[in-house]
XYZ file of C-alpha atoms in Angstrom:
629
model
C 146.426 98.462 83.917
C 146.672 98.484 87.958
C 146.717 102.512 87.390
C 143.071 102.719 85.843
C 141.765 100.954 88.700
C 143.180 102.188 91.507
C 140.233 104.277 92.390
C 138.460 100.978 92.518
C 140.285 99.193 94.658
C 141.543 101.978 97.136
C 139.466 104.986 96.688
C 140.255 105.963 100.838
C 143.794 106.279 99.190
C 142.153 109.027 96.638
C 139.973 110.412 99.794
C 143.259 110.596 102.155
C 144.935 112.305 98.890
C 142.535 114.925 98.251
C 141.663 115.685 102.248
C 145.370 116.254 102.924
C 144.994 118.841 100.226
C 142.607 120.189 102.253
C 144.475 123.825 103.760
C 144.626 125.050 100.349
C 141.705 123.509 98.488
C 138.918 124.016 101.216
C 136.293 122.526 99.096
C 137.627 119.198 99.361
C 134.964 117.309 99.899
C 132.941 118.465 96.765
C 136.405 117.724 94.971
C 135.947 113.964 95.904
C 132.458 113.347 94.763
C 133.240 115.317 91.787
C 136.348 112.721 91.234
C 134.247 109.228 91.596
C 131.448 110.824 89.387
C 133.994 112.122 86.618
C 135.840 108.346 86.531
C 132.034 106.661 86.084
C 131.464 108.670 83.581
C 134.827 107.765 81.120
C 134.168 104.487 78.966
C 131.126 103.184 80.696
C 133.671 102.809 83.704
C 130.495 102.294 85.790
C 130.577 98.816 84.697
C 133.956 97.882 86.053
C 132.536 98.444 89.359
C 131.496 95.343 91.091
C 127.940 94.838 92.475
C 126.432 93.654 95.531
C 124.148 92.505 93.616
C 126.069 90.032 91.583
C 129.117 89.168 93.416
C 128.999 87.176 96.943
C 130.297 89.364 99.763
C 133.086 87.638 100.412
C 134.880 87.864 97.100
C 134.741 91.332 97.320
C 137.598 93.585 98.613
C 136.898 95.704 101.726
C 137.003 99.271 101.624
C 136.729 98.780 97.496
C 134.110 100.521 95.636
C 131.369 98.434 95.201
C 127.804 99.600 93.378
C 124.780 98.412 95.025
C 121.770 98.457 92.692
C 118.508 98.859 95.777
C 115.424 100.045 96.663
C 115.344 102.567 100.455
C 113.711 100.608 102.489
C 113.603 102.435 105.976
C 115.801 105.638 107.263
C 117.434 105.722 110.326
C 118.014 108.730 112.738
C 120.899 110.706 111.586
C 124.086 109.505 113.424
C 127.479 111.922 114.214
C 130.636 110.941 113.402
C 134.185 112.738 113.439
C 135.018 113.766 109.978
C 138.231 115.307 110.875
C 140.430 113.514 113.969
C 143.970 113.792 115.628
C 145.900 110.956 116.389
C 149.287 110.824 118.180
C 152.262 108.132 119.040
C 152.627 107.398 122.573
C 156.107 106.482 121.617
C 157.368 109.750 119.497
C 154.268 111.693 120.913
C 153.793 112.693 116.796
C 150.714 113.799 116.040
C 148.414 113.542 113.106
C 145.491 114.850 111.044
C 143.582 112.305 109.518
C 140.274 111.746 107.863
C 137.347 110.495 109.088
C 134.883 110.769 106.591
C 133.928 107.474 104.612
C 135.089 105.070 107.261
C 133.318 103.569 110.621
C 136.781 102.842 112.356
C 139.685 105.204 113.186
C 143.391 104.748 112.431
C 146.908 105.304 113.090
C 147.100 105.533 116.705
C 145.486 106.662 119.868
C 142.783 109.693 119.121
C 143.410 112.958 120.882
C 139.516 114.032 121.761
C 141.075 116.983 123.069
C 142.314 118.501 120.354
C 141.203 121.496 118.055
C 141.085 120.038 114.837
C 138.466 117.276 115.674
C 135.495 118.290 113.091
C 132.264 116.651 114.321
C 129.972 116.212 111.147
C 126.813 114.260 110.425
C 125.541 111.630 108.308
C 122.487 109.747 107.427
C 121.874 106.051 107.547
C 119.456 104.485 104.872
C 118.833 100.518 105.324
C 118.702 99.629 101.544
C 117.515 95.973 100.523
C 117.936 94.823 96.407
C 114.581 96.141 95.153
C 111.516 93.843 95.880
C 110.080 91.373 92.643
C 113.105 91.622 90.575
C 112.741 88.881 87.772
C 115.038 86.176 87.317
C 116.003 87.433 83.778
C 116.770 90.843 84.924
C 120.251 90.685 85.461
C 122.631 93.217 85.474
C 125.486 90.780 85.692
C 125.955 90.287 82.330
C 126.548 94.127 81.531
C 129.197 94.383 84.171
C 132.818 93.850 83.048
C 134.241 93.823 86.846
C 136.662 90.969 87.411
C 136.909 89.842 91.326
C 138.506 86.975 92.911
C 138.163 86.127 96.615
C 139.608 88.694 98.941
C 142.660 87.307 100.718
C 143.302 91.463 102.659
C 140.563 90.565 105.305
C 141.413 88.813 107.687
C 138.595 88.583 110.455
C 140.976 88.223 113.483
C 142.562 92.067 113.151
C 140.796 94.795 114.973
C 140.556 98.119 114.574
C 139.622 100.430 117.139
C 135.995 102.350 116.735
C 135.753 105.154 117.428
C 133.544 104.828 120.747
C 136.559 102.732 121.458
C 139.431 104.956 121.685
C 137.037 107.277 123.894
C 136.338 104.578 126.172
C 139.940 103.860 126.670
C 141.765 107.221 126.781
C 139.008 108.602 128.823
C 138.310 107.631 132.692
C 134.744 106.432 133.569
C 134.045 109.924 135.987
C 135.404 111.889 132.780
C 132.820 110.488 130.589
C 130.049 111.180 133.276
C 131.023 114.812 132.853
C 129.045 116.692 130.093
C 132.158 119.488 130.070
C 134.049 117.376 127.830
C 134.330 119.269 124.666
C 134.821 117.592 121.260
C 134.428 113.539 123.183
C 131.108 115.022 124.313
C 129.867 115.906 121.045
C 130.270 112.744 119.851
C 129.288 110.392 123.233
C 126.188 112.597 123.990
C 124.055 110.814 121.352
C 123.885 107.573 122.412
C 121.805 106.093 119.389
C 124.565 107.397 117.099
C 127.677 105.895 116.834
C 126.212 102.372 118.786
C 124.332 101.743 115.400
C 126.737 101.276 113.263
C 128.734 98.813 116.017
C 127.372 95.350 116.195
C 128.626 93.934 112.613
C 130.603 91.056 111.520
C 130.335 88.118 112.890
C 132.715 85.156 110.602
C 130.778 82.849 109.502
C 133.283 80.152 110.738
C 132.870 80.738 114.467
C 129.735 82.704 115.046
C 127.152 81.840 117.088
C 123.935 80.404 114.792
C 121.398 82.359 117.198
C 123.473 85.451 117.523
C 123.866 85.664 113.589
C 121.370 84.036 111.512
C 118.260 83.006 113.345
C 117.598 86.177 115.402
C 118.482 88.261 112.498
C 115.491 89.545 110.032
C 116.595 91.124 107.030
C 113.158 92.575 106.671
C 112.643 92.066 103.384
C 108.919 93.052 101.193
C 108.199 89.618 100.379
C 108.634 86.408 101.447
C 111.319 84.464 99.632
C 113.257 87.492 99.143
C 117.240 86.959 98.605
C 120.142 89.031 98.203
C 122.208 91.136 100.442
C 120.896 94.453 102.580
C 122.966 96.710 102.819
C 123.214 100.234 105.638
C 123.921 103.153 102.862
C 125.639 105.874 104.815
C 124.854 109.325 103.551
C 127.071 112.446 103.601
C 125.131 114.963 101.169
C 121.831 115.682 100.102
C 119.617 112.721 102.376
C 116.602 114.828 101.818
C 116.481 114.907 98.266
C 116.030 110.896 98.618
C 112.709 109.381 99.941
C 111.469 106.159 101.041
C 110.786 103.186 98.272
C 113.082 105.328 95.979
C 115.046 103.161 93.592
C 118.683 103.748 93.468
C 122.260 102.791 92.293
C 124.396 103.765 95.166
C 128.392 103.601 94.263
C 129.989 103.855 97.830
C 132.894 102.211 99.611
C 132.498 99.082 101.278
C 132.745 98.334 104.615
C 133.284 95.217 106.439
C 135.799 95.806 109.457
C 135.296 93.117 112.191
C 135.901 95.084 114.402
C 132.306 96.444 114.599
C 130.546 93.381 115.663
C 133.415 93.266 118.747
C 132.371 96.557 119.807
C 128.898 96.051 119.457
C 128.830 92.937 121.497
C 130.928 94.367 124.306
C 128.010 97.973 123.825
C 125.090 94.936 124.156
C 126.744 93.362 127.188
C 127.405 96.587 129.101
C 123.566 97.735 128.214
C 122.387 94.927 129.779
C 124.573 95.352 132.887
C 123.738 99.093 132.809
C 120.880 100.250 131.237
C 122.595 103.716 131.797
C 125.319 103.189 129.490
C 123.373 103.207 126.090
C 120.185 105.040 124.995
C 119.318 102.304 122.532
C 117.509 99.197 123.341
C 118.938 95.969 122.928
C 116.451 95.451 119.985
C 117.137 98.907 118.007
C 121.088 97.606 118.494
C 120.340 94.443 116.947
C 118.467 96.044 114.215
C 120.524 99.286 113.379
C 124.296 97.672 113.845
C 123.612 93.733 112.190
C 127.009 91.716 111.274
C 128.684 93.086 108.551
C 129.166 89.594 106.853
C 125.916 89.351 106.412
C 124.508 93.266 106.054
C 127.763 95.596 104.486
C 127.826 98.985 105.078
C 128.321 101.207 102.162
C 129.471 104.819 102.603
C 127.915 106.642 99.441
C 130.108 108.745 96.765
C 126.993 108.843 94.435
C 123.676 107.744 93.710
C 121.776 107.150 90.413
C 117.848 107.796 91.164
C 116.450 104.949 88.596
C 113.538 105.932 86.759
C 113.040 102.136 86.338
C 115.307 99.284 86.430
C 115.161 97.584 82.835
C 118.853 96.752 81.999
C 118.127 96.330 78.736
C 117.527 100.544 78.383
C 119.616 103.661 79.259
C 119.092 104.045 82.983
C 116.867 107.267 81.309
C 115.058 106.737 78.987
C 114.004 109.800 77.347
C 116.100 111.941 78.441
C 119.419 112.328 76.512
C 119.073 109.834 74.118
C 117.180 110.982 71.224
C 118.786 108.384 68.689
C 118.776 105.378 70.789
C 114.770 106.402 71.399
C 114.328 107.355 67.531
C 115.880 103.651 66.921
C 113.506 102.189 68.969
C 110.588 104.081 67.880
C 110.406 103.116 64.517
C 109.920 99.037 65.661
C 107.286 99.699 68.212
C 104.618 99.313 66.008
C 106.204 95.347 64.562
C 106.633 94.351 68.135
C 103.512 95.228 69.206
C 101.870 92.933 66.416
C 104.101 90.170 67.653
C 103.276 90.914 71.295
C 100.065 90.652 70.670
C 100.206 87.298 68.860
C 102.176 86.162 71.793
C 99.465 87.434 74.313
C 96.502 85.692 72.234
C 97.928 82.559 72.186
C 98.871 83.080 76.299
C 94.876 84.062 77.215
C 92.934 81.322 75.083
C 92.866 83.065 71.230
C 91.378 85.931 72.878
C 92.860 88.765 71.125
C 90.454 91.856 73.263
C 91.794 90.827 76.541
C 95.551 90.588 74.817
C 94.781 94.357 73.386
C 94.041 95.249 77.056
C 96.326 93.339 78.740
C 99.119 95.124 76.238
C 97.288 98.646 77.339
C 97.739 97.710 81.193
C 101.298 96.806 80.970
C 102.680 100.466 79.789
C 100.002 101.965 82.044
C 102.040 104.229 84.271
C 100.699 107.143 86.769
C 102.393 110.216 85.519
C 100.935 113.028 86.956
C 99.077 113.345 90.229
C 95.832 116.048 90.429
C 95.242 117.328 93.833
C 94.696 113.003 95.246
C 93.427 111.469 91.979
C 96.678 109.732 90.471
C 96.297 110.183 86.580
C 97.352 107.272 84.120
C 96.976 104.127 86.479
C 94.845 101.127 84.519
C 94.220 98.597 86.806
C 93.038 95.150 85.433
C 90.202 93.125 86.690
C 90.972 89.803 83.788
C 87.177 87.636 84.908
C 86.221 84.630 83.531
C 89.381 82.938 84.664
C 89.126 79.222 85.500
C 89.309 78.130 89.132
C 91.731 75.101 89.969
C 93.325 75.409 86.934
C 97.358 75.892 86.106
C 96.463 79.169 83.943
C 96.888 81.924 86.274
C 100.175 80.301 87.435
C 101.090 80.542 83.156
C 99.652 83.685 82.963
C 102.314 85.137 85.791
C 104.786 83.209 84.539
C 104.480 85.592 81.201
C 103.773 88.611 83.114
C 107.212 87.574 85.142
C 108.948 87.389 81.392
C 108.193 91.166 80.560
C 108.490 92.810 83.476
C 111.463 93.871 84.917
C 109.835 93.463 89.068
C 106.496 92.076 89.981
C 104.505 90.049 92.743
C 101.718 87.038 92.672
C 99.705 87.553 95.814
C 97.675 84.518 96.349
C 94.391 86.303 97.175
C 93.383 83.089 99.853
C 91.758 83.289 102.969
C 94.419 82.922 105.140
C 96.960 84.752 103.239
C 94.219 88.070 103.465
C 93.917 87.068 107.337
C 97.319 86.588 108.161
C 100.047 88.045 105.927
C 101.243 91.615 106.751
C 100.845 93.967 103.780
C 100.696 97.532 105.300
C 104.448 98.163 106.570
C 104.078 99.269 110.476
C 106.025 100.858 112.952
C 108.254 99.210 115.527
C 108.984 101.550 118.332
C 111.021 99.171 120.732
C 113.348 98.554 117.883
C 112.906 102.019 116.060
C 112.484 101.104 112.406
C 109.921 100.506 109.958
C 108.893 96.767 110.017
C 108.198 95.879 106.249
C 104.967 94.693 104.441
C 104.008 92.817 100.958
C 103.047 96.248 99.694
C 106.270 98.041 100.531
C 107.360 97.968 96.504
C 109.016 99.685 94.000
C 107.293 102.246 91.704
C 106.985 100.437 88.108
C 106.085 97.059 89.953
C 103.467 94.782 88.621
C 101.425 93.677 91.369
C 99.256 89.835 90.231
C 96.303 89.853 92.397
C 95.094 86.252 91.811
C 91.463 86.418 93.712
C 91.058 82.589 91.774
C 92.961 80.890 95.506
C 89.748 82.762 97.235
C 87.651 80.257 98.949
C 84.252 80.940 101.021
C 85.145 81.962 104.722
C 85.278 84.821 107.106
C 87.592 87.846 107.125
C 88.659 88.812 110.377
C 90.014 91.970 111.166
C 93.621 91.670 109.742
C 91.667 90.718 106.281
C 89.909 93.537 106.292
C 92.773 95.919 106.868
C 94.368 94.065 103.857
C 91.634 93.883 101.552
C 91.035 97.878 102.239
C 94.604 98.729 101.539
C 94.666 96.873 98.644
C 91.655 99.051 97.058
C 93.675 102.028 98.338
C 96.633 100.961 96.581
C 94.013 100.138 93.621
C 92.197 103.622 93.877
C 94.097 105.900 95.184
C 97.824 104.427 94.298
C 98.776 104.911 98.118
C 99.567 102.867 100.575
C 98.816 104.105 104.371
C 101.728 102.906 106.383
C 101.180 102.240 110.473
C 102.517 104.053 112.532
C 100.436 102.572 115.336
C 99.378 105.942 116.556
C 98.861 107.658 113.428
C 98.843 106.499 109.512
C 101.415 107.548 107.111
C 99.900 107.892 103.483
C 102.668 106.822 101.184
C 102.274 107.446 97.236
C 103.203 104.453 94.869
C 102.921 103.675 91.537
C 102.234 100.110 91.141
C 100.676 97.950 88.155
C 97.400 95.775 89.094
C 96.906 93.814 87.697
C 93.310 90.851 89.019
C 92.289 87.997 87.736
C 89.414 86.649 89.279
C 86.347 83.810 88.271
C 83.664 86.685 88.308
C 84.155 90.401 88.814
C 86.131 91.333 91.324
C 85.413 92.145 95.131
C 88.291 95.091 94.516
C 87.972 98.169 92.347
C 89.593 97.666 89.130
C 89.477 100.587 86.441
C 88.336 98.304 83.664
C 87.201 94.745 84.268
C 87.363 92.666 80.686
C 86.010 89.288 80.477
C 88.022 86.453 79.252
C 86.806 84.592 76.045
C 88.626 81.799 74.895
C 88.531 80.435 71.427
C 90.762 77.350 71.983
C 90.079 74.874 74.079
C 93.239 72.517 74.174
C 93.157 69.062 75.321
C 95.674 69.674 78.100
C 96.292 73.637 79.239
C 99.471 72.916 80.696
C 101.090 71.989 77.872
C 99.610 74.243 75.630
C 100.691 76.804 78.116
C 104.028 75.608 78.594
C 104.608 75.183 74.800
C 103.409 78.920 73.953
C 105.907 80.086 76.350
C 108.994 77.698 75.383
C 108.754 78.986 71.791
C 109.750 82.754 72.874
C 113.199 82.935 72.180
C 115.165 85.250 74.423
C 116.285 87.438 71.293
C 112.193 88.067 71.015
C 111.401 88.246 74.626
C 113.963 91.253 74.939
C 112.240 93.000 72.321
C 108.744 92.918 74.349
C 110.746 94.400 77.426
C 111.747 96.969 75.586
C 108.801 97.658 73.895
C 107.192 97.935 77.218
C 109.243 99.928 79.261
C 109.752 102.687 76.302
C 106.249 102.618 75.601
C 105.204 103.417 79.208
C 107.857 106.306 79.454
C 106.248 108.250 76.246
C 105.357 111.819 76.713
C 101.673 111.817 75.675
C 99.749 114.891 74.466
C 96.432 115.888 72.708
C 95.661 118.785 70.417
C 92.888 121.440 70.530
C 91.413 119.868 67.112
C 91.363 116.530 68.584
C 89.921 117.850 72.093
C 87.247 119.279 70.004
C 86.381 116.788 68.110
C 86.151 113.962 71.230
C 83.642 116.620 73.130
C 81.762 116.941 69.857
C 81.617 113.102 70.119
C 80.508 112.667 73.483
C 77.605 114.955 73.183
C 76.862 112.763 70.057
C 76.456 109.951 72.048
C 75.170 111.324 74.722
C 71.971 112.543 72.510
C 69.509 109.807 72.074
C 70.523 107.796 75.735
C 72.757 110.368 78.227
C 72.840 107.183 80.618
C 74.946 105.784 77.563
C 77.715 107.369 78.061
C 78.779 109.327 82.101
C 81.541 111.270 82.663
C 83.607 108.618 84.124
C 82.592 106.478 80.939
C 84.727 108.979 78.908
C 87.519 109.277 81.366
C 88.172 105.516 81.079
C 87.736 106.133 77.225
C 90.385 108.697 77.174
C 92.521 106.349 79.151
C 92.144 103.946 76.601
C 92.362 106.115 73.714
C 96.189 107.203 75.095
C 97.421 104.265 76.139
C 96.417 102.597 72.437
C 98.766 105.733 71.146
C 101.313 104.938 73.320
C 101.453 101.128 72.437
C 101.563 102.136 68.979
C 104.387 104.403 69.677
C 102.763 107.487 68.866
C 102.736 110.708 71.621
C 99.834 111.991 70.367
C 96.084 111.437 69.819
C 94.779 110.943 66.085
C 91.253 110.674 65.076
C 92.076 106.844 63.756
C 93.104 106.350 67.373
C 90.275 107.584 68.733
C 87.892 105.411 66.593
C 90.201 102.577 67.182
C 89.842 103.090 71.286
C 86.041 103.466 71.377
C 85.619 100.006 69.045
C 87.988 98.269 71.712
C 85.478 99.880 74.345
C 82.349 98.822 72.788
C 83.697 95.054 72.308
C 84.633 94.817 75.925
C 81.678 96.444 77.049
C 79.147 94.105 75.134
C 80.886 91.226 76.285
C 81.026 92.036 79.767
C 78.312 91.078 82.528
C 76.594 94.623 83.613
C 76.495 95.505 86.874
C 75.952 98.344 89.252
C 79.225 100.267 90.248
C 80.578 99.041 93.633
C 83.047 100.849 95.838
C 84.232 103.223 92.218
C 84.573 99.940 90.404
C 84.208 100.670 86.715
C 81.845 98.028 84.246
């Protein structure tokens, strides 16, 4: 029914609507978000929407709403904007209120700056990017029910005027010098406003290769990265958001050509006249990129996601006490089978499977003046060098998780790959790094590539924020004259040959009990025989289990501080305080993966016999840098 979707296809036509309602309902604009966030809500409408994500650019229809499922990845300056104009008809000299909220171009005539019922407003620019590690079997596409064919409405060779345009011609050059100039002033005097939003679209048919492609850097987190970026314009509530945040932004989609036209002519004049822009022809480049290849999307509503599992509710806890009951009652089967799985993957060795299991729904959920609370990184030793099985091992890792990253710990990736994201000043944005991620990432530090050599100062940096990330789950971003500290929560997870040159918060060394004539197949076959009906059940498992509320009783508080004087009797270097902090850790996330929310006194047995095996197996050494035994 063409009716249903009409707020899909034209929602400026249920914008215009409601804004010319606008003398007697003067809360307008609240009545529009409230609109778009009422239709998502009917019969999973959300998934008639199409996505950025799925569907090429050019198949979708301009000013539609489109969803855009992203992670922030810098904020520009806020940017003003006329959110109410007048337009009149030279010929009937008719004049007209119009709307200017939503939209980058104006409409319907020649705008009268002079007039009264110009409303200058303000808006927020996010540049949003698909979020960073997503894995190839976490699509959304198959949940979505939207139906596009290619657009035939845009056609790249009509303009419409910006609105920088109209100003510059119904205004003469010595008017625009003069600061007196009411309403046209408000909106010229900030010249890295409306310029960033100006250089887009440029057909692929007839652009030039160097102006479009070659000088343009999406700026992704890591190399390899594909998918669309997107500029998210904000009308409400920017501070609530924050960089890194995950989001599902549904906005309306805009691709006018007419942007990159006046952002070429804006470059061209800079360069003539420094005078006539504020921005640099860098920051232009950067903050107004074609259209065709970087949309705008001017947001109606954003989802915050907690995580971005498409098998699960986009929350998982919250609101959906059956669907979580349901699941609760199989955690405890798939973890048996997960943990066959897991043996088979790391050599019959079922201790590092437990612990791998325990590091996978490890999640930092509460933060205690700068100690981040429920982070277990990894160290996996005793992996062979020169061998395929840290390749198979991410491989799996990539299987369960819904993001994650192998960094190739080699000499010359730690010497020359950026990781810390840094400040660019003569472009004014935030120049991304590999460590720019989403929170619930996991993050395969494969220290196996590192060969003998000399870290020069880059590697150094890189190797110290990576045992910031490790320790202190931050990540200090550059700001070349100060540091930014930047909280994350991000999954470690190292394999190494001996113990690792980072800090790890348990190190467990592998023993295998097969030895297979050829890994790779062996490998390969263990992961072939996962059927995706059984796979989905692990990525469930996992991403519930991490999202568990956890809690311990007085009894059982007593009773583990009974125990640790116990142990502490006949040998107090036995067992240190940071000895039973790791134990706890265990001793929760073993509830967890069993699906239980609380600790039990079998639990707590269970989690000091997992200890005591790792520990007796494990090379002792001296505590380097807060690196745990």
């Amino acid at each position: 029914m063409p009716s249903v979707h009409d707020w899909i296809n034209n929602p400026l036509g249920i914008v215009d609507g409601l804004f010319a309602q606008s003398n007697s309902c003067p809360d307008w604009e609240k009545k529009i978000v409230e609109y778009f966030k009422e239709k998502l809500k009917l019969n999973d409408a959300h998934t008639w929407v199409p996505s950025l994500n799925d569907v090429p650019l050019h198949y979708l229809k301009p000013n539609s709403l489109v969803k855009f499922r992203c992670m922030i990845q810098d904020m520009f300056d806020p940017e003003f904007f006329m959110g109410v104009y007048e337009t009149k008809d030279p010929t009937s000299n008719s004049k007209q209120v119009k709307c200017g909220k939503y939209k980058d171009i104006t409409e319907g005539g020649q705008v009268d700056f002079n007039s009264r019922n110009t409303v200058t407003s303000e808006r927020q620019t996010f540049y949003c990017v698909p979020i960073p590690g997503e894995s190839q079997w976490n699509s959304f596409a198959g949940a979505s029910q939207a139906r596009v064919v290619p657009s035939t409405s845009y056609v790249p060779n009509r303009h419409k005027r910006s609105y920088e345009e109209d100003d510059e011609m119904d205004t003469q050059p010595q008017q625009m010098k003069d600061g007196s100039q009411g309403a046209q002033s408000s909106t010229e005097s900030h010249g890295n406003i409306e310029p960033k939003r100006q250089e887009t679209e440029a057909p692929s048919h007839d652009s030039s290769p160097s102006h479009c492609t070659s000088s343009l850097d999406l700026n992704f987190s890591l190399p390899g990265e594909k998918g669309p970026a997107c500029l998210v314009k904000v009308y409400e509530d920017w501070d609530s958001f924050k960089l890194n945040d995950m989001l599902e932004v549904f906005g309306i989609l805009s691709v006018d050509p007419a942007l990159s036209v006046i952002a070429d002519e804006r470059e061209a004049s800079s360069l003539l006249d420094p005078t006539e822009g504020m921005e640099t022809v860098e920051e232009q480049r950067v903050h107004s990129p074609p259209a065709s290849l970087v949309p705008r999307l001017h947001m109606l509503y954003a989802q915050p996601l907690v995580h971005n599992n498409p098998l699960l509710p986009s929350s998982v806890l919250e609101n959906n006490g059956d669907y979580l009951s349901s699941v609760l009652g199989e955690l405890a089967s798939i973890r048996a089978e997960l943990l066959t799985y897991l043996t088979h993957v790391l050599l019959g060795d079922s201790l590092a499977a437990e612990y791998l299991i325990l590091h996978l729904i490890s999640n930092v959920y509460s933060r205690r003046d700068v100690l981040p609370l429920g982070k277990f990184t990894l160290n996996l030793s005793g992996c062979p060098h020169s061998s395929p099985f840290t390749e198979h091992l991410y491989k799996v890792i990539q299987q369960l998780v819904p993001s994650s990253y192998r960094l190739y710990m080699s000499l010359y990736n730690m010497n020359n790959q950026r990781m810390v994201p840094r400040k660019d000043y003569t472009a004014n944005r935030l120049v991304s790094g590999t460590l720019q991620l989403a929170n619930n990432t996991s993050l395969f530090l494969d220290e196996t590539q590192l060969e003998q050599g000399q870290l020069d100062a880059t590697g150094v940096r890189n190797i110290t924020a990576l045992g910031n990330l490790i320790s202190w789950q931050k990540v200090d971003y550059d700001f070349n004259y100060h540091q930014m500290e930047f909280s994350c929560n991000i999954n470690v997870l190292i394999t190494s040959e001996g113990r690792s040159l980072l800090p790890s918060d348990c190190q467990v060394h592998l023993r295998p009990t097969l030895n297979p004539p050829n890994l790779e197949e062996y490998l390969s076959a263990v992961q072939v025989v996962q059927v995706p009906s059984q796979l989905n059940k692990y990525r469930i498992y996992l991403s519930v289990a991490r999202a568990l509320n956890y809690t311990i009783s007085d009894e059982i508080t007593k009773a583990v501080e009974e125990d640790f004087v116990e142990m502490r009797k006949d040998d107090p270097q036995s067992m240190s305080a940071e000895d039973l902090h790791r134990l706890l850790d265990v001793a929760r996330l073993l509830s967890l993966s069993h699906g239980q929310n609380t600790l039990s006194r079998d639990g707590w047995m269970k989690a000091k016999q997992l200890e005591a095996l790792r520990i007796s197996r494990t090379p002792q050494q001296k505590c380097v840098n807060g690196n745990e035994p």
